[in-house]
Coordinates of C-alpha atoms in Angstrom, one line a residue:
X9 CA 7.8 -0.9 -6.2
X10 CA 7.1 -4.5 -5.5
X11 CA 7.2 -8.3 -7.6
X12 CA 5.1 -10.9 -6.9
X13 CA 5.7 -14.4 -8.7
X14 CA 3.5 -17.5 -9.6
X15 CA 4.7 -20.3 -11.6
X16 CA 6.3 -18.7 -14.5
X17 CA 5.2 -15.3 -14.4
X18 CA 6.5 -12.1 -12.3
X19 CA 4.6 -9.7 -12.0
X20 CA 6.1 -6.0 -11.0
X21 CA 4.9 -2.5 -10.4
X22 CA 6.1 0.6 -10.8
X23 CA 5.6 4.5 -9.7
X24 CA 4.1 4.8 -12.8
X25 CA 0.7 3.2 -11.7
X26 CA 1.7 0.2 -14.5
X27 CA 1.1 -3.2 -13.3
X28 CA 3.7 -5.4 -15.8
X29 CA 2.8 -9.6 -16.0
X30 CA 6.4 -10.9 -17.7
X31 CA 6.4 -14.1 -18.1
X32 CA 9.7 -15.9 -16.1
X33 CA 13.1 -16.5 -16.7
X34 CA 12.4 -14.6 -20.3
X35 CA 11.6 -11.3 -18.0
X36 CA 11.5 -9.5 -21.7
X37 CA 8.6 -11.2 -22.6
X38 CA 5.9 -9.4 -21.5
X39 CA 2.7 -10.9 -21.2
X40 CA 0.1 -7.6 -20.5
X41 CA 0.2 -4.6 -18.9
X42 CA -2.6 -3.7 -16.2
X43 CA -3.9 -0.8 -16.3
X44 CA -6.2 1.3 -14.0
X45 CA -4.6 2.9 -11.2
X46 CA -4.6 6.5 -11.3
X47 CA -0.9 6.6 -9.1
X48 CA 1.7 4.8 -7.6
X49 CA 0.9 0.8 -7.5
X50 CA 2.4 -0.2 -4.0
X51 CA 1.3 -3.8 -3.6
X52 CA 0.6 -6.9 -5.7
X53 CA 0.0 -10.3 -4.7
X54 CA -1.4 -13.3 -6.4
X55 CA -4.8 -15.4 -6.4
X56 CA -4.3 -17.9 -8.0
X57 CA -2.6 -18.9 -11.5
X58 CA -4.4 -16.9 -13.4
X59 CA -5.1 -13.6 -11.4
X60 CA -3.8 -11.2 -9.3
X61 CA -4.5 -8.1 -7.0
X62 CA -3.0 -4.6 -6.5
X63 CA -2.9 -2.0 -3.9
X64 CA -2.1 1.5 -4.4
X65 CA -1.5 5.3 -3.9
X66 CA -5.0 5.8 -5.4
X67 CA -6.6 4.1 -2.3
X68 CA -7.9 1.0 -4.7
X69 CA -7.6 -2.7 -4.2
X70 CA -7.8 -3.9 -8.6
X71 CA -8.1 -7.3 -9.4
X72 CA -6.6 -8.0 -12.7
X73 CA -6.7 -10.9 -15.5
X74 CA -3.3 -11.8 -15.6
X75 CA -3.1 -13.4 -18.8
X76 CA -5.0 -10.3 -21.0
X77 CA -4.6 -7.4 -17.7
X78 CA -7.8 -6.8 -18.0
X79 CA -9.4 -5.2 -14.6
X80 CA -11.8 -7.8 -13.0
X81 CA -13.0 -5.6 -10.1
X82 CA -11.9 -2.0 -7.8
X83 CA -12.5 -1.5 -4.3
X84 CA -11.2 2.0 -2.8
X85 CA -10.6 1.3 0.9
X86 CA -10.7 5.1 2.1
X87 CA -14.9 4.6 0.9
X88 CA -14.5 1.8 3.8
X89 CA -14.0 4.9 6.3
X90 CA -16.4 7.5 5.7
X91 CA -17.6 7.6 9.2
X92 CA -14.0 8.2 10.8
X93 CA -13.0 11.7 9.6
X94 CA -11.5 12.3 12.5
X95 CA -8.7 9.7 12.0
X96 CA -9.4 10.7 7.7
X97 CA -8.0 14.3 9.1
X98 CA -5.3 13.2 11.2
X99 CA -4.2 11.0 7.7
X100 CA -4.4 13.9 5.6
X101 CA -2.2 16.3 7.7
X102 CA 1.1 13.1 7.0
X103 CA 3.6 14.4 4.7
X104 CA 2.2 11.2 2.1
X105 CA -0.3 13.8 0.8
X106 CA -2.9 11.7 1.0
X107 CA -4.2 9.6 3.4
X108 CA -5.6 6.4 1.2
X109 CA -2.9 4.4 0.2
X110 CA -2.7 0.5 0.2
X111 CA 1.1 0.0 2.8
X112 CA 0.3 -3.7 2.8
X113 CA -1.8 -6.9 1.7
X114 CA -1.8 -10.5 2.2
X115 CA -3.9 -12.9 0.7
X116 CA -5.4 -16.0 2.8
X117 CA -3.6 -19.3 1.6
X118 CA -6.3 -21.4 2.9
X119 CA -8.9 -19.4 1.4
X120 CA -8.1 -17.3 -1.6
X121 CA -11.5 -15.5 -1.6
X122 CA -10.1 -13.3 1.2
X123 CA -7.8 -10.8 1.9
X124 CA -6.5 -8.1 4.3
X125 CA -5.1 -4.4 3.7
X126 CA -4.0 -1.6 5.4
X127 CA -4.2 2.3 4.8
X128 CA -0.9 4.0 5.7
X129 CA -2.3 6.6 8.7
X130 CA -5.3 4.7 9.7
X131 CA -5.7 2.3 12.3
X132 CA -8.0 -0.2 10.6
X133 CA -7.1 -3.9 9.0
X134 CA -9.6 -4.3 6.1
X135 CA -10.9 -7.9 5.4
X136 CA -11.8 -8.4 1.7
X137 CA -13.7 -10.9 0.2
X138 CA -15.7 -11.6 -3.1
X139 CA -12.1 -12.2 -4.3
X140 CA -13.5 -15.6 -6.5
X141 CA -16.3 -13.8 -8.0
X142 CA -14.9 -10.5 -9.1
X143 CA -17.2 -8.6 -6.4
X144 CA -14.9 -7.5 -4.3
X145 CA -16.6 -5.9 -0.8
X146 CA -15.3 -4.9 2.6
X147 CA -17.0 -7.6 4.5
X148 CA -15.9 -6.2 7.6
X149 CA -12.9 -4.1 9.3
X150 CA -11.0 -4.3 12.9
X151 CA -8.8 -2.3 14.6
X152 CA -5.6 -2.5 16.7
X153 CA -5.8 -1.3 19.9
X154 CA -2.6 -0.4 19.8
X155 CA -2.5 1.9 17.1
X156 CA -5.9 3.2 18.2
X157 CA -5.0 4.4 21.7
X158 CA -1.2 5.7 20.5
X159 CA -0.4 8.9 18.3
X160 CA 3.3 7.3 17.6
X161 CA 1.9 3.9 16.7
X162 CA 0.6 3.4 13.0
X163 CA 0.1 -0.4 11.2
X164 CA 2.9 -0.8 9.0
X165 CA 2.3 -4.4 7.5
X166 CA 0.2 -7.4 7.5
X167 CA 0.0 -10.7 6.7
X168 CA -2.0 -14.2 6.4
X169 CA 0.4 -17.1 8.0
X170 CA -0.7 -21.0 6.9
X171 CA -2.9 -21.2 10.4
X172 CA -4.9 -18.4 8.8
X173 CA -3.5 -16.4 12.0
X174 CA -3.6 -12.7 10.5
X175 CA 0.1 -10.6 11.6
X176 CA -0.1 -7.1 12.1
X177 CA 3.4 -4.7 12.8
X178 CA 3.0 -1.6 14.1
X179 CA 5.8 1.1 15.0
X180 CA 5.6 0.8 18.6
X181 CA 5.8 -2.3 21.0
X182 CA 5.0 -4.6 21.0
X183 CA 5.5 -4.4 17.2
X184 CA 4.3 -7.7 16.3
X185 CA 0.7 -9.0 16.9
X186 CA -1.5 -12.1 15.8
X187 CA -4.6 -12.5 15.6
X188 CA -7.3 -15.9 15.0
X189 CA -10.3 -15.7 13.7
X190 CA -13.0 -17.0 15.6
X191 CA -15.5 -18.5 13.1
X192 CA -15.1 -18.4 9.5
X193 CA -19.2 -17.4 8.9
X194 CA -18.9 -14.0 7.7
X195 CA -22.1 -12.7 10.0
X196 CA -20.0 -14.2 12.9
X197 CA -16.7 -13.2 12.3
X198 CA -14.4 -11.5 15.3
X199 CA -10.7 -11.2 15.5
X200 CA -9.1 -12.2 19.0
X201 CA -5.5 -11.1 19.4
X202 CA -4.0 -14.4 20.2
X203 CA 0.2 -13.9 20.5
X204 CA 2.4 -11.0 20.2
X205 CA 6.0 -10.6 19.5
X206 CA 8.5 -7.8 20.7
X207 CA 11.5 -7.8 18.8
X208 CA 14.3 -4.9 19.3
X209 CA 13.3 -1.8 19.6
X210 CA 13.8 0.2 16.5
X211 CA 13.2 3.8 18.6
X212 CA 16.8 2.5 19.9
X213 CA 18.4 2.3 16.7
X214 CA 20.0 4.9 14.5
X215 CA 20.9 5.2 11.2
X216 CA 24.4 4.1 10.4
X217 CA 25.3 7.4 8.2
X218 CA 23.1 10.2 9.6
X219 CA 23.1 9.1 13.7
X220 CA 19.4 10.3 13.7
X221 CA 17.5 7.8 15.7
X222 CA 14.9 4.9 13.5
X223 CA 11.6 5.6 13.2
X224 CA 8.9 4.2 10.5
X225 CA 6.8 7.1 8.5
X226 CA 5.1 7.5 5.6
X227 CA 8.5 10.0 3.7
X228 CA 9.0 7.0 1.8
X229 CA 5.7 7.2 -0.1
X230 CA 6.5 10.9 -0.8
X231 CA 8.9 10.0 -3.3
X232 CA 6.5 8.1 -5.5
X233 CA 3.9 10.5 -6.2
X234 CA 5.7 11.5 -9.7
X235 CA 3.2 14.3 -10.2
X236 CA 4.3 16.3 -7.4
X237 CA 7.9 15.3 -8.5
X238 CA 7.8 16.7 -11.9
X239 CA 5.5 19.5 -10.3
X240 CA 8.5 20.5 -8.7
X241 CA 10.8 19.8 -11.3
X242 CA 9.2 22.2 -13.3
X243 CA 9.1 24.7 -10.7
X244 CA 12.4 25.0 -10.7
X245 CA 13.4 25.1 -14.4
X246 CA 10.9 27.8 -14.9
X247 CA 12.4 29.9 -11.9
X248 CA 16.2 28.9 -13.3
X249 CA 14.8 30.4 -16.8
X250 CA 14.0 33.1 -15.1
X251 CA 16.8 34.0 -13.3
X252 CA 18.9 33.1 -16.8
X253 CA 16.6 35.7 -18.6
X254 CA 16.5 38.2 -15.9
X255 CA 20.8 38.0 -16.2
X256 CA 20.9 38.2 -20.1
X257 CA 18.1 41.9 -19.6
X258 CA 21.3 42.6 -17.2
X259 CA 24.4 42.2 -19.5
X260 CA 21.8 43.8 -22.4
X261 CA 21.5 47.3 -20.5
X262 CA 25.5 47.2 -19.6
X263 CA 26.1 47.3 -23.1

């Protein structure tokens, strides 16, 4: 579901909430597994040499040990948002099935104790910190105006840039956003939107095999919840064993 390298290590993650530290170009070495998260692991990205963080379907941000994959620290986002049920309702009704998990993360190149996040459904960019001392705490959140005053408009990445600029997409336009910090005291914080960019718009688009028109949702996070998968799965071999049994009772009483 995602790879993340740093100086002879990859790390990757998988569907089956495994977070794997190989070490790199020998891929089949594998240095430690970490593990913790209780579903799909979306997201990884690295501190430093030695650790690294992962987002998930569970909701948490984990900071791991790379080296033994031993869990440093857990922050779940959605605790971030108890006073918004409305939009926590809104997020629940998306075919994801659940409303906290981690789309996107980006760690701040100019100061590794920080980070931001975002919740597929929910309108908020999380800032992070405590990343350096294994306490990791939502220092603060802000939200994009446009995907706070549009019902088509959800964040669907974000990233730190060198300038410590933070870039946020969204799925309506302008799709592409910027924004500075304004002092880097964390009881002084604010985020000012400071450039945007409007590239093509994907609403215009359709897909080269099915003609339906481009749009960005949350189907593709459907696919990754295994339990409901193999839920499913064995909904329909028990009904197939049914139907096989209910056939054979058939051919019994012809005889």
């Amino acid at each position: 579901t995602d790879i993340a390298m740093r100086k002879g290590l990859i790390a990757s993650s998988d569907r089956d909430n495994r977070v794997r530290v190989s070490k790199f170009p020998n891929t089949c070495d594998i240095q430690s597994f970490c593990l913790g998260h209780t579903a799909f692991v979306t997201r990884l990205a690295w501190i430093d040499d030695k650790r690294l963080v992962s987002g998930g379907g569970d909701g948490f941000l984990r900071l791991w040990q790379a080296e033994t994959g031993v869990e440093l620290a857990a922050l779940h986002l959605g605790n971030c948002i108890a006073n918004h049920e409305v939009r926590r309702e809104r997020a629940m009704t998306t075919s994801v099935g659940s409303p906290d998990v981690v789309i996107a993360l980006s760690v701040n190149p100019e100061n590794p104790d920080m980070l931001v996040a975002i919740l597929y459904g929910h309108p908020f960019v999380f800032v992070v910190t405590g990343l350096s001392s294994a306490n990791l705490c939502c220092e603060r959140r802000f939200t994009v105006d446009e995907a706070e005053d549009s019902d088509t408009g959800q964040l669907t990445g974000v990233a730190f840039d060198n300038r410590q600029y933070i870039w946020i997409s969204t799925s309506s336009s302008p799709s592409i956003s910027a924004y500075k910090m304004e002092s880097n005291k964390s009881e002084s914080r604010k985020y000012v939107m400071v450039e945007t960019i409007a590239p093509t718009d994907c609403r215009g688009l359709v897909h080269p095999r099915t003609d339906k028109p481009c749009q960005i949702t949350g189907d593709w996070l459907v696919g990754l919840r295994k339990k409901e998968i193999i839920e499913g799965w064995k909904g329909k071999k028990r009904r197939r064993v049914e139907v096989e049994d209910d056939v054979a009772d058939g051919s019994c009483d012809e005889n």
